[in-house]
Coordinates of C-alpha atoms in Angstrom, one line a residue:
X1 CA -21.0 -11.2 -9.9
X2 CA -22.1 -14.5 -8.7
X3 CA -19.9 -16.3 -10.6
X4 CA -17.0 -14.1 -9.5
X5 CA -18.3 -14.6 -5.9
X6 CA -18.3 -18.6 -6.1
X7 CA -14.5 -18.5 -7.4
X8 CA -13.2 -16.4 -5.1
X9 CA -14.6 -18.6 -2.5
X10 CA -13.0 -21.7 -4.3
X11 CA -9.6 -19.7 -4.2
X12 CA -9.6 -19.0 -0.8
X13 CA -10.7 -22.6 0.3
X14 CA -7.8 -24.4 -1.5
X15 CA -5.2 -21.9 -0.5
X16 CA -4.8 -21.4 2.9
X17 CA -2.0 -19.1 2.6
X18 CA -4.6 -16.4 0.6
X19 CA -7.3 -17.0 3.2
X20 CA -4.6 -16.0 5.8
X21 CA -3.9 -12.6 4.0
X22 CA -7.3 -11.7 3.4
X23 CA -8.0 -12.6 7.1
X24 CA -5.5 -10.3 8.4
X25 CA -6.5 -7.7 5.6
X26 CA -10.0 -7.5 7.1
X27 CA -8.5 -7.3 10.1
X28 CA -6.3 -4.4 9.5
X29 CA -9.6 -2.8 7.9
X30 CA -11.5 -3.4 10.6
X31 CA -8.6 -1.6 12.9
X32 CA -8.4 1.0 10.1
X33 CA -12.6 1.9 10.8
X34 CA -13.0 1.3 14.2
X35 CA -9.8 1.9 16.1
X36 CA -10.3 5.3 17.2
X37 CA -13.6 3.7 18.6
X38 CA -12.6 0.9 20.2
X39 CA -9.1 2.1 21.9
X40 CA -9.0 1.1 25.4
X41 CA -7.3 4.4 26.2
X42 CA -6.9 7.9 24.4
X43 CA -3.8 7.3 22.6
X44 CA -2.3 11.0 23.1
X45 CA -3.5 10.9 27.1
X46 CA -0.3 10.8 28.6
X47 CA 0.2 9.8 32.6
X48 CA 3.8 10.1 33.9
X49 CA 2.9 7.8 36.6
X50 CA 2.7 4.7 34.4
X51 CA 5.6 5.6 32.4
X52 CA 7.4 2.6 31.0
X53 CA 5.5 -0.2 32.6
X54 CA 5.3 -3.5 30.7
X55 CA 2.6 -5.5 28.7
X56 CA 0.0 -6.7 31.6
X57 CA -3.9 -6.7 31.8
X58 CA -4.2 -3.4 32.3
X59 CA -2.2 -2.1 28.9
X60 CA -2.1 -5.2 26.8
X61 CA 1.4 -3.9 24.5
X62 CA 2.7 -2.1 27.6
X63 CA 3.1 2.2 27.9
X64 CA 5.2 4.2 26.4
X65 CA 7.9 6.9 28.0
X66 CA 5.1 9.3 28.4
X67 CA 2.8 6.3 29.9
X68 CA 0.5 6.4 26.9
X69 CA -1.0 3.1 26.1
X70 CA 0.9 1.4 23.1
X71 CA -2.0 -0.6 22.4
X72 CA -4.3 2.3 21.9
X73 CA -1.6 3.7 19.9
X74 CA -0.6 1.2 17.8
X75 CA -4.5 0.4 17.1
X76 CA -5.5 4.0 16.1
X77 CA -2.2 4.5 13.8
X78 CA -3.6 1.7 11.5
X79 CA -6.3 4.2 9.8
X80 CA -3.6 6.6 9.3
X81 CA -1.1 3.6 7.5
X82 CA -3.2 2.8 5.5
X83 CA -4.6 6.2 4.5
X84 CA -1.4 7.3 3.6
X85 CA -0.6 3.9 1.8
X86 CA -4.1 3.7 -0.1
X87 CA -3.9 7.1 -1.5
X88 CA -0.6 7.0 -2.5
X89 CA -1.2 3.3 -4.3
X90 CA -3.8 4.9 -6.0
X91 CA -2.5 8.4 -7.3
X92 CA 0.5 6.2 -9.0
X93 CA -2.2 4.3 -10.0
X94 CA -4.0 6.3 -12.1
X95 CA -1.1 8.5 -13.1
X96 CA 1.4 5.2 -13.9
X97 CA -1.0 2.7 -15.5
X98 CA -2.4 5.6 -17.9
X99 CA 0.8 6.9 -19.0
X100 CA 2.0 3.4 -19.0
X101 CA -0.7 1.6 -21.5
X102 CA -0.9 4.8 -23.4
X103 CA 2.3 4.7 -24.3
X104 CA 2.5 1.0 -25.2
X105 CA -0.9 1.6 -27.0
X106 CA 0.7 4.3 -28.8
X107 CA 3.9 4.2 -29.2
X108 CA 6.3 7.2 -31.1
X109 CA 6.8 10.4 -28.5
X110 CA 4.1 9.0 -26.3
X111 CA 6.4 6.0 -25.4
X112 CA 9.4 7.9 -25.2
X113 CA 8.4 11.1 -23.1
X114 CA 6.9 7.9 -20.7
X115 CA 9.8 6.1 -20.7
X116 CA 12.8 8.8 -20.4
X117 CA 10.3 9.9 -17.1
X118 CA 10.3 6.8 -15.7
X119 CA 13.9 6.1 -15.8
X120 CA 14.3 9.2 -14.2
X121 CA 12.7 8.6 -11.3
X122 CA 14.9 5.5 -11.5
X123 CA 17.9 7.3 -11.9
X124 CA 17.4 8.1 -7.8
X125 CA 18.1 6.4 -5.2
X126 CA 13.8 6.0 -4.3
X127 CA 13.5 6.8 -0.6
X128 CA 16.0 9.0 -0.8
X129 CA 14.2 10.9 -3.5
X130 CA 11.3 10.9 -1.2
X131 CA 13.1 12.3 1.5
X132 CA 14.0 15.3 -1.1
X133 CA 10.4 15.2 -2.2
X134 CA 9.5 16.0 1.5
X135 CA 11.8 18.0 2.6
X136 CA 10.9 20.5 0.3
X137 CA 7.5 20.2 0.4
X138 CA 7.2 20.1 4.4
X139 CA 6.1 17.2 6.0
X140 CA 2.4 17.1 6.0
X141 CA 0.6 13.8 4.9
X142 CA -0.2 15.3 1.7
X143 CA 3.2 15.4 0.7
X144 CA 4.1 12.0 2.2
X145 CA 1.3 10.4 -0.1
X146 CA 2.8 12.7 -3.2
X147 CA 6.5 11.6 -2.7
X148 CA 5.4 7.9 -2.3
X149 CA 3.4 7.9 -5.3
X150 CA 6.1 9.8 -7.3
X151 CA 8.5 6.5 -6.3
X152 CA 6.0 4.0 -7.3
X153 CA 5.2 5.7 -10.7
X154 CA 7.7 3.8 -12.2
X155 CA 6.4 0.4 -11.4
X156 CA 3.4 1.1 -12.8
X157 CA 4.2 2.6 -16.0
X158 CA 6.5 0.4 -16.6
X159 CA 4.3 -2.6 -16.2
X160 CA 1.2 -0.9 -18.2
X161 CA 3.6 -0.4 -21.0
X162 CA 5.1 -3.6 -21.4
X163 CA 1.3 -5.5 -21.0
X164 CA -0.3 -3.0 -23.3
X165 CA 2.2 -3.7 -26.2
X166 CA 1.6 -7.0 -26.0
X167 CA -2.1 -6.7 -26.0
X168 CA -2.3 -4.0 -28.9
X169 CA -1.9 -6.1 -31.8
X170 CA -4.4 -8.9 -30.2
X171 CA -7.6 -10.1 -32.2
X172 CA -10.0 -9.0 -29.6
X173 CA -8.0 -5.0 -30.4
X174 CA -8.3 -5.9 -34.0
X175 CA -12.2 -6.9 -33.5
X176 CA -12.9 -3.2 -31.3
X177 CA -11.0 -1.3 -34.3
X178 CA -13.1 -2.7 -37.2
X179 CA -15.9 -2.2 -34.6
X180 CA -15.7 2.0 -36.0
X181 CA -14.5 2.3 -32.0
X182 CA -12.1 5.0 -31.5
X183 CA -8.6 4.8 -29.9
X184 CA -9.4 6.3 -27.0
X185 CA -12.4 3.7 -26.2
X186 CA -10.2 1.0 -27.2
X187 CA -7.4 1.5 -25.0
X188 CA -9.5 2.3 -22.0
X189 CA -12.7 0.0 -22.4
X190 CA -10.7 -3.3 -24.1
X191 CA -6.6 -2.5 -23.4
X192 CA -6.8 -1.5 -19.9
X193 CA -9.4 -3.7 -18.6
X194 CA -7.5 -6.8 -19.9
X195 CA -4.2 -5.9 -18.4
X196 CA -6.5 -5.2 -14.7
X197 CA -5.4 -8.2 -13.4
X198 CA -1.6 -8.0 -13.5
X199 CA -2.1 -4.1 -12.4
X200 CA -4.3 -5.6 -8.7
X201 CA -1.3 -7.5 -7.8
X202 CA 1.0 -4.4 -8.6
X203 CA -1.1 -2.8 -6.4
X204 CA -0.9 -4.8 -3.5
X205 CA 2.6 -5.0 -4.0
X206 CA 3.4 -1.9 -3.8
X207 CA 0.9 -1.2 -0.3
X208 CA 3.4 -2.6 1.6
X209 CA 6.4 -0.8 0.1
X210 CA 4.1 2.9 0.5
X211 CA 3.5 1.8 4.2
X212 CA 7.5 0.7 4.7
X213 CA 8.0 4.5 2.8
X214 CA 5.7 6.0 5.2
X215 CA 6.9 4.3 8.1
X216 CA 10.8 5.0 6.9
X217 CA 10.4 8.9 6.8
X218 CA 8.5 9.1 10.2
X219 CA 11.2 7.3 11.7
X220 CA 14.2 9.6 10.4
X221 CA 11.5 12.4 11.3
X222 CA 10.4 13.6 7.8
X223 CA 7.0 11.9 7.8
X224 CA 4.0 12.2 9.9
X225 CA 4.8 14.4 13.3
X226 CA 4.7 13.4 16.7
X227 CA 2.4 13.5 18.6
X228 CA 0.2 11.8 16.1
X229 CA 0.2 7.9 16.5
X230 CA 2.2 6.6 13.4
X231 CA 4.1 2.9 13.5
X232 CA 7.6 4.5 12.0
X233 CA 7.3 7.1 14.6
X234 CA 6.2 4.8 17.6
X235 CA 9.3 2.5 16.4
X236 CA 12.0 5.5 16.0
X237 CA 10.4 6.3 19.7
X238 CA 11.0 2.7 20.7
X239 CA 14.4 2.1 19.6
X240 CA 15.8 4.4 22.5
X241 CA 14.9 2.2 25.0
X242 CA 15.9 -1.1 23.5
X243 CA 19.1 -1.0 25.2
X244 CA 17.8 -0.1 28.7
X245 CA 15.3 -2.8 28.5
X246 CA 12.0 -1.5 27.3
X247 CA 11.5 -3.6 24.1
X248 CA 7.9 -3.8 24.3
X249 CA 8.0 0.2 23.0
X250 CA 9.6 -0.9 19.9
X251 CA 8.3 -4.8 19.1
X252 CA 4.7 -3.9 18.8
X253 CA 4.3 -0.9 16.2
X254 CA 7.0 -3.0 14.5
X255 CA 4.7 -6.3 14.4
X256 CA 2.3 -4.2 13.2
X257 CA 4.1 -2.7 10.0
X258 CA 5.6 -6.1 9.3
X259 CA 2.4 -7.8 9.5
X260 CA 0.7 -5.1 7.3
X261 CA 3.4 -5.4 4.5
X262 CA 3.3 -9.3 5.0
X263 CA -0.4 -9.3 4.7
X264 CA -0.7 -7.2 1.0
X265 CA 3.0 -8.9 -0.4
X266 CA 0.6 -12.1 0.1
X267 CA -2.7 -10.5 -1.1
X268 CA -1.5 -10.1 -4.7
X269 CA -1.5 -13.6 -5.6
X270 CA -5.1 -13.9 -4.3
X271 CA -6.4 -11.2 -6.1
X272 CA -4.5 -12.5 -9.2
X273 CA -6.3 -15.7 -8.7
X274 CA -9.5 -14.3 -8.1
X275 CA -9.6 -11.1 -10.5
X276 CA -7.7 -12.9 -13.6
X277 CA -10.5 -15.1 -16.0
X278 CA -8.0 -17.7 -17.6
X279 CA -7.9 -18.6 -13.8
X280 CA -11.6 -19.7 -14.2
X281 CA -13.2 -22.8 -14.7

């Protein structure tokens, strides 16, 4: 652990770019925990009085058209990003990567049955395929984080696969075999751990594309439902006042979500660095 510890420190020293996203990741976390705790205002107390004022001391990001604090709102909708995002990355996860090695492991049917699903999946148009996935589920959160890891399971399986059939004919596979372990243990206790690495940065990738998802039905209105505090929602909102002047409704929830995807596109190549051991010395 130690050792682990000291290089991830060396990483984040000599890259200031990594340091930057895991800054704003901990950030985001610590919005994630604590936002409902430390929001200035409620975020669903509405006052019809301070409708539509803009950014001052008072309401840092400005109030909505119902005079509910933006700030508040956009602060408490973090935990419920990320929520949505987290379980999502890691139901495709755990369904992807497993089919995915197994059937580079394997091979035969395995590798076909995996492959003719994933290019499925592919065949679709994604979000769009989410939206279907939604719409006839009903659009509760549960069904949000199913249809967005549905969409993703491709990029994992397809990944796993390609790494674990590279990795099945390596000496250290060869050395576990002779061993008298079974398949089973090999593939998960030597194959899957090896191909870890590559699988973190999938993983961060794809955080910011299951927040965009989330964010992109709540704005068309399949996603989460008003009045709950949601960034696609809070922008869809926004955008009707853009013309008349009110940009503040929009700009901030949208900083948000951009600076959320920015932050885990960037984390990958940290973790990489960190998790991977040829990137040891």
């Amino acid at each position: 652990m130690m050792p682990l510890l000291r290089h991830a420190r060396y990483v984040l020293s000599e890259n200031p770019v990594t340091g930057l996203a895991f800054g704003l990741f901990a950030l985001f976390l610590v919005a994630a925990i604590f936002g409902p705790l430390i929001a200035p205002y409620n975020p669903l107390q509405t006052n019809a009085a301070m409708a539509l004022k803009p950014p001052s001391a008072a309401h840092w990001f400005g109030t909505d058209q119902l005079g509910r604090d933006i700030f508040s709102r956009v602060l408490v909708a973090t935990r419920l990003d990320l929520t949505i995002a987290f379980a999502s990355v890691v139901l495709a996860f755990f369904l992807g990567a497993l089919s995915g090695v197994a059937a580079g492991y394997f091979g035969g049917w395995t590798d076909r049955v995996v492959g003719r699903l994933a290019d499925t999946i592919m065949a679709f148009p994604l979000f769009v395929l989410a939206m279907g996935i939604v719409a006839a589920l009903g659009n509760k959160v549960i069904n949000i984080v199913i249809a967005t890891a549905i969409i993703n399971f491709p990029l994992y399986a397809r990944v796993a696969r390609a790494e674990a059939n590279v990795r099945r004919e390596a000496g250290f596979v060869e050395a576990a075999r002779l061993s008298g372990n079974g398949e089973a243990r090999v593939l998960l206790g030597h194959v899957l751990p090896n191909i870890m690495p590559i699988m973190m940065v999938q993983m961060s990738l794809t955080m910011g594309y299951a927040i965009l998802n989330a964010a992109g039905l709540s704005f068309i209105g399949l996603g989460v439902r008003p009045p709950d505090a949601e960034w696609g929602i809070m922008v869809a909102e926004g955008a009707n006042f853009i013309q008349s002047g009110e940009w503040w409704i929009a700009l901030f929830p949208g900083a948000a979500l951009m600076l959320a995807v920015f932050c885990f596109n960037l984390l990958g190549d940290g973790l990489r660095d960190i998790i991977d051991p040829r990137k040891r010395t």
